[in-house]
XYZ file of C-alpha atoms in Angstrom:
549
model
C 16.998 -102.013 76.373
C 20.427 -102.953 76.099
C 23.233 -99.839 76.066
C 25.229 -99.763 72.930
C 28.987 -99.467 73.117
C 30.981 -97.032 71.069
C 34.173 -96.140 69.710
C 35.260 -92.933 68.022
C 36.995 -93.220 64.710
C 39.625 -91.224 63.309
C 38.063 -88.778 60.465
C 35.343 -89.768 58.027
C 35.144 -92.690 56.015
C 33.308 -93.586 52.862
C 32.173 -97.102 53.051
C 30.830 -98.332 49.441
C 27.911 -100.981 49.897
C 25.641 -102.331 47.181
C 23.087 -99.392 47.116
C 26.040 -96.922 46.623
C 28.371 -94.639 48.277
C 28.025 -93.219 51.454
C 29.020 -90.533 53.141
C 30.402 -92.047 56.754
C 29.558 -90.383 60.256
C 32.315 -88.845 61.701
C 32.123 -91.714 64.837
C 30.551 -95.224 64.073
C 29.630 -97.650 66.976
C 32.050 -100.215 68.194
C 29.524 -102.756 68.834
C 27.766 -105.829 68.298
C 24.620 -104.370 67.710
C 23.311 -102.039 64.863
C 24.922 -99.317 63.933
C 24.885 -96.547 60.597
C 28.046 -97.170 58.262
C 26.916 -94.172 56.109
C 24.076 -91.854 55.086
C 23.668 -89.799 51.595
C 21.068 -87.987 49.975
C 20.030 -88.394 46.472
C 20.043 -86.750 44.099
C 23.534 -85.521 45.718
C 23.168 -81.759 46.947
C 25.310 -79.637 44.940
C 26.361 -76.184 43.945
C 26.617 -75.832 39.998
C 28.446 -72.535 40.115
C 31.514 -73.941 42.423
C 31.235 -77.437 40.569
C 30.744 -79.042 44.098
C 28.615 -81.698 45.339
C 28.080 -82.765 48.985
C 26.040 -84.159 51.825
C 27.419 -81.810 54.054
C 27.641 -84.402 56.940
C 29.509 -81.919 59.307
C 29.247 -78.751 60.806
C 31.574 -76.420 58.396
C 30.813 -77.347 54.923
C 28.261 -75.566 52.973
C 25.465 -77.364 52.210
C 24.295 -77.954 48.493
C 21.174 -77.563 46.776
C 18.495 -80.069 45.585
C 16.471 -79.613 43.045
C 12.735 -80.511 41.913
C 12.273 -84.195 42.142
C 9.493 -86.413 41.978
C 7.906 -87.160 45.463
C 10.821 -85.180 47.309
C 14.719 -85.981 48.086
C 15.682 -89.509 48.397
C 17.776 -90.362 51.928
C 19.723 -93.507 52.244
C 21.510 -94.966 55.198
C 23.806 -98.026 55.444
C 23.033 -100.068 58.572
C 25.102 -103.522 60.176
C 25.267 -105.424 62.852
C 27.671 -108.302 63.933
C 24.618 -110.060 65.211
C 22.079 -111.876 62.974
C 18.411 -110.357 62.680
C 16.778 -107.785 60.280
C 17.686 -103.815 60.502
C 16.056 -100.892 60.094
C 16.683 -97.156 59.975
C 14.644 -94.663 61.617
C 15.131 -91.119 59.954
C 14.956 -87.529 61.421
C 14.520 -84.503 59.185
C 14.415 -80.967 60.752
C 13.596 -77.727 58.934
C 16.546 -75.207 59.809
C 14.656 -72.210 58.704
C 11.568 -72.735 60.766
C 13.360 -74.681 63.651
C 10.812 -77.415 63.436
C 10.433 -80.876 62.705
C 9.793 -81.805 58.976
C 9.964 -85.463 58.831
C 10.492 -88.973 60.931
C 9.903 -92.174 59.498
C 11.539 -96.040 60.086
C 12.023 -97.901 57.261
C 13.231 -101.709 56.793
C 16.751 -102.325 55.324
C 17.539 -104.488 52.440
C 21.000 -105.612 51.610
C 22.611 -103.330 54.283
C 20.609 -100.013 52.912
C 17.439 -98.256 54.298
C 15.990 -96.059 52.121
C 13.205 -93.497 52.218
C 11.593 -90.538 50.273
C 10.806 -87.243 51.777
C 7.561 -85.582 50.758
C 6.573 -81.994 51.503
C 9.465 -80.249 52.152
C 9.317 -76.364 51.580
C 10.875 -74.657 48.820
C 13.653 -72.465 49.677
C 14.352 -74.020 53.045
C 17.242 -75.565 54.523
C 17.400 -78.681 56.379
C 19.362 -81.148 58.351
C 18.971 -84.764 58.576
C 20.143 -88.162 60.518
C 19.666 -91.612 60.706
C 19.800 -94.427 63.457
C 20.275 -98.085 63.112
C 17.291 -100.615 64.596
C 17.587 -103.906 65.188
C 15.092 -105.717 67.778
C 15.222 -103.450 70.818
C 18.606 -101.890 70.319
C 18.809 -98.360 68.755
C 22.408 -97.129 67.899
C 23.172 -93.146 68.240
C 22.142 -90.854 65.308
C 24.571 -90.258 62.598
C 26.101 -87.147 62.338
C 23.658 -84.317 60.895
C 23.837 -83.890 56.870
C 22.481 -81.037 55.370
C 21.001 -79.701 52.183
C 18.795 -76.907 50.944
C 15.690 -76.816 48.415
C 15.079 -75.068 45.098
C 12.036 -76.316 43.696
C 11.457 -73.497 41.129
C 12.785 -73.408 37.450
C 14.816 -70.072 36.425
C 13.670 -68.259 33.667
C 15.960 -66.852 30.622
C 15.674 -64.394 27.938
C 17.717 -62.917 24.963
C 18.513 -59.831 23.120
C 20.734 -58.359 20.958
C 21.746 -55.112 19.072
C 23.867 -56.883 16.582
C 21.292 -59.067 15.633
C 17.907 -57.667 16.594
C 14.521 -59.858 17.129
C 12.917 -60.882 14.026
C 9.855 -58.662 13.765
C 11.331 -55.612 16.075
C 11.956 -53.172 12.856
C 15.459 -52.760 13.986
C 18.085 -53.569 11.598
C 21.118 -55.677 12.149
C 24.667 -54.070 12.546
C 26.264 -57.303 11.694
C 26.150 -59.729 8.320
C 26.157 -63.760 8.899
C 29.851 -64.671 9.027
C 30.042 -61.778 11.935
C 30.506 -62.329 15.636
C 27.866 -60.759 17.160
C 27.112 -60.110 20.840
C 23.570 -61.463 22.825
C 22.622 -60.402 25.951
C 21.323 -63.311 28.237
C 19.105 -62.433 31.479
C 17.200 -64.501 33.785
C 16.051 -65.014 37.038
C 15.579 -67.515 39.688
C 12.652 -66.775 41.772
C 12.765 -66.456 45.540
C 9.948 -68.055 47.594
C 8.645 -66.390 50.566
C 10.571 -66.801 53.458
C 13.346 -69.034 51.735
C 16.180 -68.829 49.319
C 16.664 -69.626 45.927
C 19.967 -71.136 44.668
C 20.425 -68.527 41.830
C 21.530 -68.848 38.271
C 24.617 -71.218 37.509
C 25.056 -70.813 34.041
C 22.922 -70.085 30.510
C 23.383 -73.040 27.846
C 22.615 -72.427 24.193
C 22.294 -73.538 20.824
C 22.262 -72.123 17.505
C 20.229 -73.674 14.806
C 20.284 -77.018 16.642
C 18.140 -79.763 15.477
C 19.040 -81.922 18.614
C 18.224 -79.124 21.290
C 20.304 -77.519 23.745
C 22.209 -80.284 25.840
C 22.973 -80.988 29.391
C 24.968 -79.687 31.909
C 27.093 -76.243 32.375
C 29.888 -77.656 30.253
C 30.770 -74.868 27.422
C 27.918 -72.654 28.846
C 27.851 -68.867 29.679
C 28.672 -67.967 33.057
C 26.501 -64.856 34.682
C 27.826 -62.492 36.719
C 26.729 -61.510 39.912
C 23.490 -60.097 38.809
C 22.681 -62.861 36.641
C 23.347 -61.701 33.367
C 25.277 -63.194 31.111
C 26.891 -62.350 27.395
C 27.150 -64.514 24.776
C 29.771 -63.794 21.911
C 28.773 -65.950 18.960
C 29.624 -65.864 15.502
C 26.543 -66.424 13.340
C 27.731 -67.999 9.874
C 24.344 -68.895 8.332
C 22.823 -65.916 6.006
C 19.178 -65.527 6.657
C 16.623 -66.438 9.326
C 18.341 -67.939 12.710
C 17.305 -69.426 15.868
C 19.119 -69.197 19.218
C 17.891 -71.245 21.726
C 18.827 -70.521 25.442
C 18.141 -72.240 28.858
C 19.256 -71.035 32.186
C 20.434 -73.548 35.012
C 19.921 -72.897 38.697
C 22.705 -74.434 41.256
C 20.285 -77.165 42.180
C 20.525 -78.360 38.458
C 16.775 -76.936 37.411
C 16.351 -76.087 34.068
C 14.135 -73.157 32.604
C 11.854 -73.247 29.494
C 13.947 -72.707 26.547
C 13.731 -69.020 25.455
C 13.721 -69.375 21.687
C 15.165 -65.993 19.972
C 14.575 -65.622 16.350
C 16.776 -63.061 14.342
C 17.767 -62.354 10.545
C 21.604 -62.619 9.604
C 21.704 -60.704 6.185
C 24.378 -61.795 3.665
C 27.247 -59.446 3.291
C 27.715 -57.393 0.029
C 31.293 -57.494 0.345
C 32.404 -61.029 1.778
C 35.841 -61.513 3.085
C 38.206 -63.596 0.635
C 40.826 -65.794 1.594
C 42.008 -69.147 0.058
C 42.070 -71.380 2.864
C 39.132 -70.115 4.841
C 36.362 -72.746 5.765
C 34.219 -70.465 7.985
C 33.760 -67.585 6.148
C 35.606 -65.375 8.598
C 38.286 -64.319 5.859
C 40.971 -65.994 7.775
C 42.283 -69.614 6.600
C 41.780 -72.523 8.921
C 43.299 -75.222 10.091
C 40.837 -78.549 10.349
C 42.219 -81.284 12.736
C 40.252 -84.103 14.434
C 39.922 -84.178 18.341
C 40.185 -87.146 20.345
C 36.953 -88.175 20.510
C 36.663 -88.109 16.272
C 34.973 -84.774 16.015
C 36.462 -81.913 13.338
C 38.082 -79.055 14.763
C 38.065 -75.764 12.794
C 40.891 -73.525 13.996
C 41.825 -70.238 12.468
C 45.097 -70.111 11.523
C 45.656 -66.926 13.059
C 44.526 -67.909 16.472
C 46.210 -67.169 19.792
C 45.308 -71.116 21.167
C 44.391 -73.995 20.155
C 40.741 -73.584 20.737
C 38.292 -73.995 17.717
C 36.185 -71.651 16.359
C 33.779 -74.278 15.880
C 33.543 -78.219 15.959
C 31.887 -80.489 13.221
C 30.557 -83.843 15.233
C 31.819 -87.139 14.310
C 28.472 -87.828 12.671
C 29.140 -85.268 9.906
C 31.856 -87.455 8.782
C 31.923 -89.512 5.332
C 31.557 -92.849 7.696
C 29.004 -91.134 10.182
C 31.471 -91.918 12.913
C 34.771 -90.272 13.104
C 37.149 -87.713 11.214
C 40.107 -89.720 12.171
C 42.078 -91.126 9.476
C 40.603 -89.141 6.725
C 42.784 -86.441 4.392
C 41.275 -83.417 4.518
C 42.231 -80.861 1.780
C 40.952 -77.566 1.286
C 41.782 -74.518 -1.055
C 39.328 -72.939 -3.200
C 35.836 -72.852 -4.030
C 33.494 -73.112 -6.810
C 30.622 -70.953 -7.911
C 29.472 -70.097 -4.302
C 30.521 -67.887 -1.506
C 34.230 -67.495 -0.923
C 34.387 -70.271 1.444
C 36.534 -73.406 0.978
C 35.397 -76.348 -0.417
C 36.822 -79.771 1.162
C 37.916 -82.692 -0.190
C 38.172 -85.996 2.300
C 39.681 -89.139 1.302
C 40.835 -92.323 3.813
C 43.685 -93.708 2.248
C 42.998 -96.901 0.423
C 39.377 -96.053 -0.125
C 37.860 -96.003 -3.727
C 36.084 -93.080 -2.783
C 37.019 -89.436 -2.953
C 34.309 -87.246 -0.790
C 33.346 -83.662 -1.742
C 31.881 -81.149 0.670
C 30.266 -78.308 -1.073
C 30.795 -75.707 1.250
C 27.593 -73.278 1.274
C 26.928 -73.041 4.909
C 30.223 -71.571 6.449
C 31.846 -74.928 7.267
C 28.875 -76.376 9.362
C 28.739 -79.423 7.391
C 25.136 -79.901 7.341
C 25.088 -81.644 3.953
C 26.283 -85.055 3.186
C 29.022 -85.111 0.944
C 28.848 -86.496 -2.350
C 31.800 -88.185 -4.197
C 34.086 -87.239 -6.996
C 34.656 -89.091 -10.342
C 37.843 -90.353 -11.526
C 39.025 -88.932 -14.553
C 39.331 -91.423 -17.382
C 41.808 -89.165 -19.647
C 45.197 -88.922 -18.902
C 48.050 -85.745 -19.937
C 51.598 -86.042 -19.173
C 53.708 -83.512 -17.576
C 53.755 -81.052 -20.463
C 50.270 -81.457 -20.590
C 49.661 -83.539 -23.842
C 47.290 -85.772 -24.148
C 48.378 -89.749 -23.545
C 47.249 -92.980 -23.031
C 46.812 -93.427 -19.280
C 49.504 -95.594 -17.781
C 48.614 -99.114 -17.007
C 48.936 -98.884 -13.365
C 46.604 -95.740 -13.365
C 43.436 -96.853 -11.143
C 39.819 -95.942 -12.262
C 38.907 -95.323 -8.319
C 41.111 -93.394 -5.881
C 42.191 -96.381 -4.029
C 45.789 -95.862 -5.029
C 46.184 -92.215 -4.080
C 48.445 -92.643 -1.010
C 48.516 -88.713 0.150
C 46.286 -85.867 -1.312
C 46.411 -81.919 -0.914
C 44.746 -79.089 -2.255
C 47.459 -77.539 -4.216
C 45.754 -74.462 -4.885
C 43.980 -72.407 -7.641
C 44.750 -72.696 -11.288
C 42.555 -70.110 -12.669
C 40.898 -66.664 -11.799
C 37.662 -68.244 -10.669
C 39.838 -69.702 -7.709
C 38.435 -73.184 -8.291
C 40.246 -75.808 -6.162
C 42.938 -78.530 -7.693
C 44.132 -81.971 -6.245
C 47.748 -83.011 -5.954
C 47.794 -86.706 -4.999
C 50.849 -89.018 -4.817
C 50.087 -92.569 -6.705
C 52.671 -95.277 -6.888
C 55.113 -93.088 -5.888
C 54.440 -90.026 -8.719
C 52.575 -86.845 -8.647
C 49.006 -86.703 -10.330
C 47.567 -83.198 -10.984
C 43.439 -82.984 -11.196
C 41.936 -79.668 -12.010
C 38.835 -78.437 -10.251
C 38.117 -81.829 -8.773
C 35.047 -80.614 -6.915
C 33.193 -79.925 -10.246
C 32.487 -83.564 -11.398
C 31.890 -82.635 -15.014
C 35.230 -80.865 -15.381
C 37.317 -83.296 -13.850
C 38.071 -85.109 -16.956
C 41.812 -85.118 -17.285
C 44.617 -86.526 -14.957
C 47.749 -84.987 -15.180
C 50.710 -86.790 -14.707
C 53.409 -84.524 -13.484
C 56.372 -87.052 -12.526
C 57.536 -90.248 -13.628
C 60.064 -92.748 -11.998
C 58.437 -93.193 -8.599
C 60.651 -90.749 -6.796
C 58.046 -89.103 -4.352
C 57.303 -92.188 -2.111
C 58.754 -91.368 1.516
C 57.724 -87.690 1.061
C 54.938 -85.977 3.256
C 53.238 -83.372 0.819
C 52.692 -79.830 2.204
C 50.347 -77.257 0.145
C 51.174 -73.716 1.104
C 48.835 -72.259 -1.692
C 49.085 -69.214 -3.384
C 51.692 -66.352 -2.638
C 51.458 -62.662 -3.102
C 52.144 -62.744 -6.630
C 50.000 -65.479 -7.408
C 52.651 -67.841 -7.600
C 52.264 -71.661 -6.058
C 54.402 -73.799 -3.976
C 54.940 -77.508 -2.978
C 56.374 -78.212 0.447
C 57.696 -81.999 1.364
C 58.673 -83.533 4.477
C 61.284 -86.232 3.623
C 60.300 -88.870 6.315
C 63.759 -90.810 6.508
C 65.676 -87.483 7.493
C 62.813 -84.961 8.743
C 64.322 -82.347 6.131
C 61.840 -79.812 4.537
C 61.856 -79.149 0.886
C 60.344 -76.447 -1.059
C 59.607 -76.546 -4.622
C 58.709 -73.173 -6.965
C 55.443 -73.362 -8.919
C 55.881 -69.985 -10.817
C 52.783 -68.666 -12.622
C 53.786 -67.928 -16.225
C 53.047 -65.071 -18.279
C 49.988 -67.111 -20.185
C 48.602 -67.794 -16.663
C 49.674 -71.396 -16.647
C 52.059 -72.696 -14.152
C 55.571 -74.551 -14.617
C 55.860 -77.744 -12.469
C 59.171 -78.535 -13.843
C 60.772 -78.377 -10.027
C 58.637 -81.194 -9.042
C 60.772 -83.247 -11.072
C 63.556 -83.482 -8.361
C 62.228 -84.242 -4.681
C 65.445 -84.353 -3.195
C 66.392 -80.667 -3.964
C 65.478 -77.583 -2.413
C 66.058 -78.403 1.635
C 65.017 -75.035 3.383
C 64.641 -76.535 6.976
C 65.659 -79.664 9.010
C 64.604 -81.042 12.015
C 60.804 -81.875 11.369
C 61.339 -85.354 11.974
C 58.059 -87.943 12.017
C 58.483 -88.639 15.727
C 58.545 -85.183 16.772
C 56.157 -83.800 14.434
C 53.629 -86.527 13.174
C 51.648 -83.885 11.325
C 52.746 -80.801 9.096
C 50.366 -78.914 6.852
C 49.665 -75.228 5.624
C 46.111 -73.459 5.320
C 48.046 -70.568 3.241
C 48.871 -67.218 4.847
C 47.466 -67.223 8.313
C 49.183 -64.255 9.681
C 47.847 -61.925 6.659
C 51.631 -60.620 5.242
C 51.262 -62.459 1.928
C 53.317 -65.112 2.560
C 52.104 -68.975 3.025
C 52.633 -70.417 6.822
C 53.577 -73.762 7.898
C 51.558 -75.615 10.989
C 52.526 -78.845 12.640
C 51.326 -80.912 15.431
C 53.861 -82.198 17.704
C 53.827 -85.888 19.340
C 51.939 -84.613 22.675
C 49.566 -83.016 20.764
C 50.655 -79.256 20.347
C 49.364 -77.084 17.489
C 52.379 -74.992 16.170
C 51.889 -72.088 13.987
C 54.760 -70.413 12.170
C 55.594 -67.219 10.048
C 56.347 -68.653 6.980
C 58.808 -71.696 8.007
C 60.102 -69.937 11.073
C 59.418 -68.570 14.642
C 57.289 -71.396 15.559
C 54.245 -70.169 18.125
C 52.849 -72.662 20.366
C 49.135 -72.582 20.368
C 48.536 -75.210 23.470
C 47.406 -78.839 23.319
C 44.724 -79.664 21.093
C 41.458 -81.453 22.198
């Protein structure tokens, strides 16, 4: 046999071949004959808890785990030669747990890659393997040893809770629908005789899901050293709920689903807060994320992390919430959670979401009819102007102004052809019979509307950002002795400057969800150009909640 000549290379090299990326050996042959250019196992050994994946082709890197696979792990070796002729690879696998040979086999290489599947390896054992390149009578030196461990048994998962006991247990729930409860997640990763188990990496979960739990450990509960995890979860839905939990071990094996059914009783004294969408008694900020999902963020939150996320498929167009104007302040005839109005500028349709599921958006929204009768600013019936549209396509902006009655029904304010129009109770189609034109002359062009809702005395207001200057204006809409409201301040949009510096470039989005901090004064919120969410105390003392998703 002709001896091979070798030259050490400085450091490990990753070589991309047609079959994928290979972990290169620390030293490769400098020869015109056969050589190993890289080795890798599939699936790549990993440790989910550490967030690492490695073939551990050196003497110091901790090996990762390979889970249950069909037929056993697949080993690949890249092989090459500077001389013509077919190439093969000889694989050698050793069981480090028993110090015995586990597999030896030679396979033909195709396209510079030799691949073999290794059957019959033992659960819980540690392995080392390498490969040699063969061409005719020549054989290269062995590649450096790579390492992995095997975990071939899935973990187990179980759920319990004293806040929301399991249905049929005879125990009384301590919390109501809309409350946050604690669920104890327990599990085990069986340890095989004479071997190791990879251990539980996470518990992933889904509440009342029709699509399953979902893959990976992103957003999952990470257990403590004893394998137990604590899930703190808000339960918005009244009645029977189903929590599904799966344990995932460090090798990626997934347990059978643990299904936990429990009952959440209706709160006889639910919290009420105009601006609240998810029934926790605190107003909410509704903003799309970068992927088009809808984030529900508490206006009292300390960070921009949403309390829940509505998928993009629940949007009126079933693709994205981005581009829709969302307005909410008030409800009609159901639990005290804001109904939500949705409109895409230029669209003829105004959508209405009847919020009976604490902001889960499980129902497809209906549409709101446009009134055919009009009133003037004084509330006197008049003939609708010639430029009054029969659909919502001319509504450049819309905000939920606030409730105009004791039933806390929502009302809608729009900008159309530069004027303000008021629509009482827009969520109730049968009562949406009149549109009231509050201004004339088209002077509201160039303003971004913000509706802060009621103050502690029941008065309303409107805020507006002048786009050209960044000035913020405030217009009082006081409640009169007869229960009606005085809208005369809206006739002069240039009046009432209360702050400056809110330029469109610096703050592309301004809004208000009402009183977020509980001091009876409505509060502003803003999104900066770099997508930081700011909340204010009234109109001052901004607090940066961090970057939005």
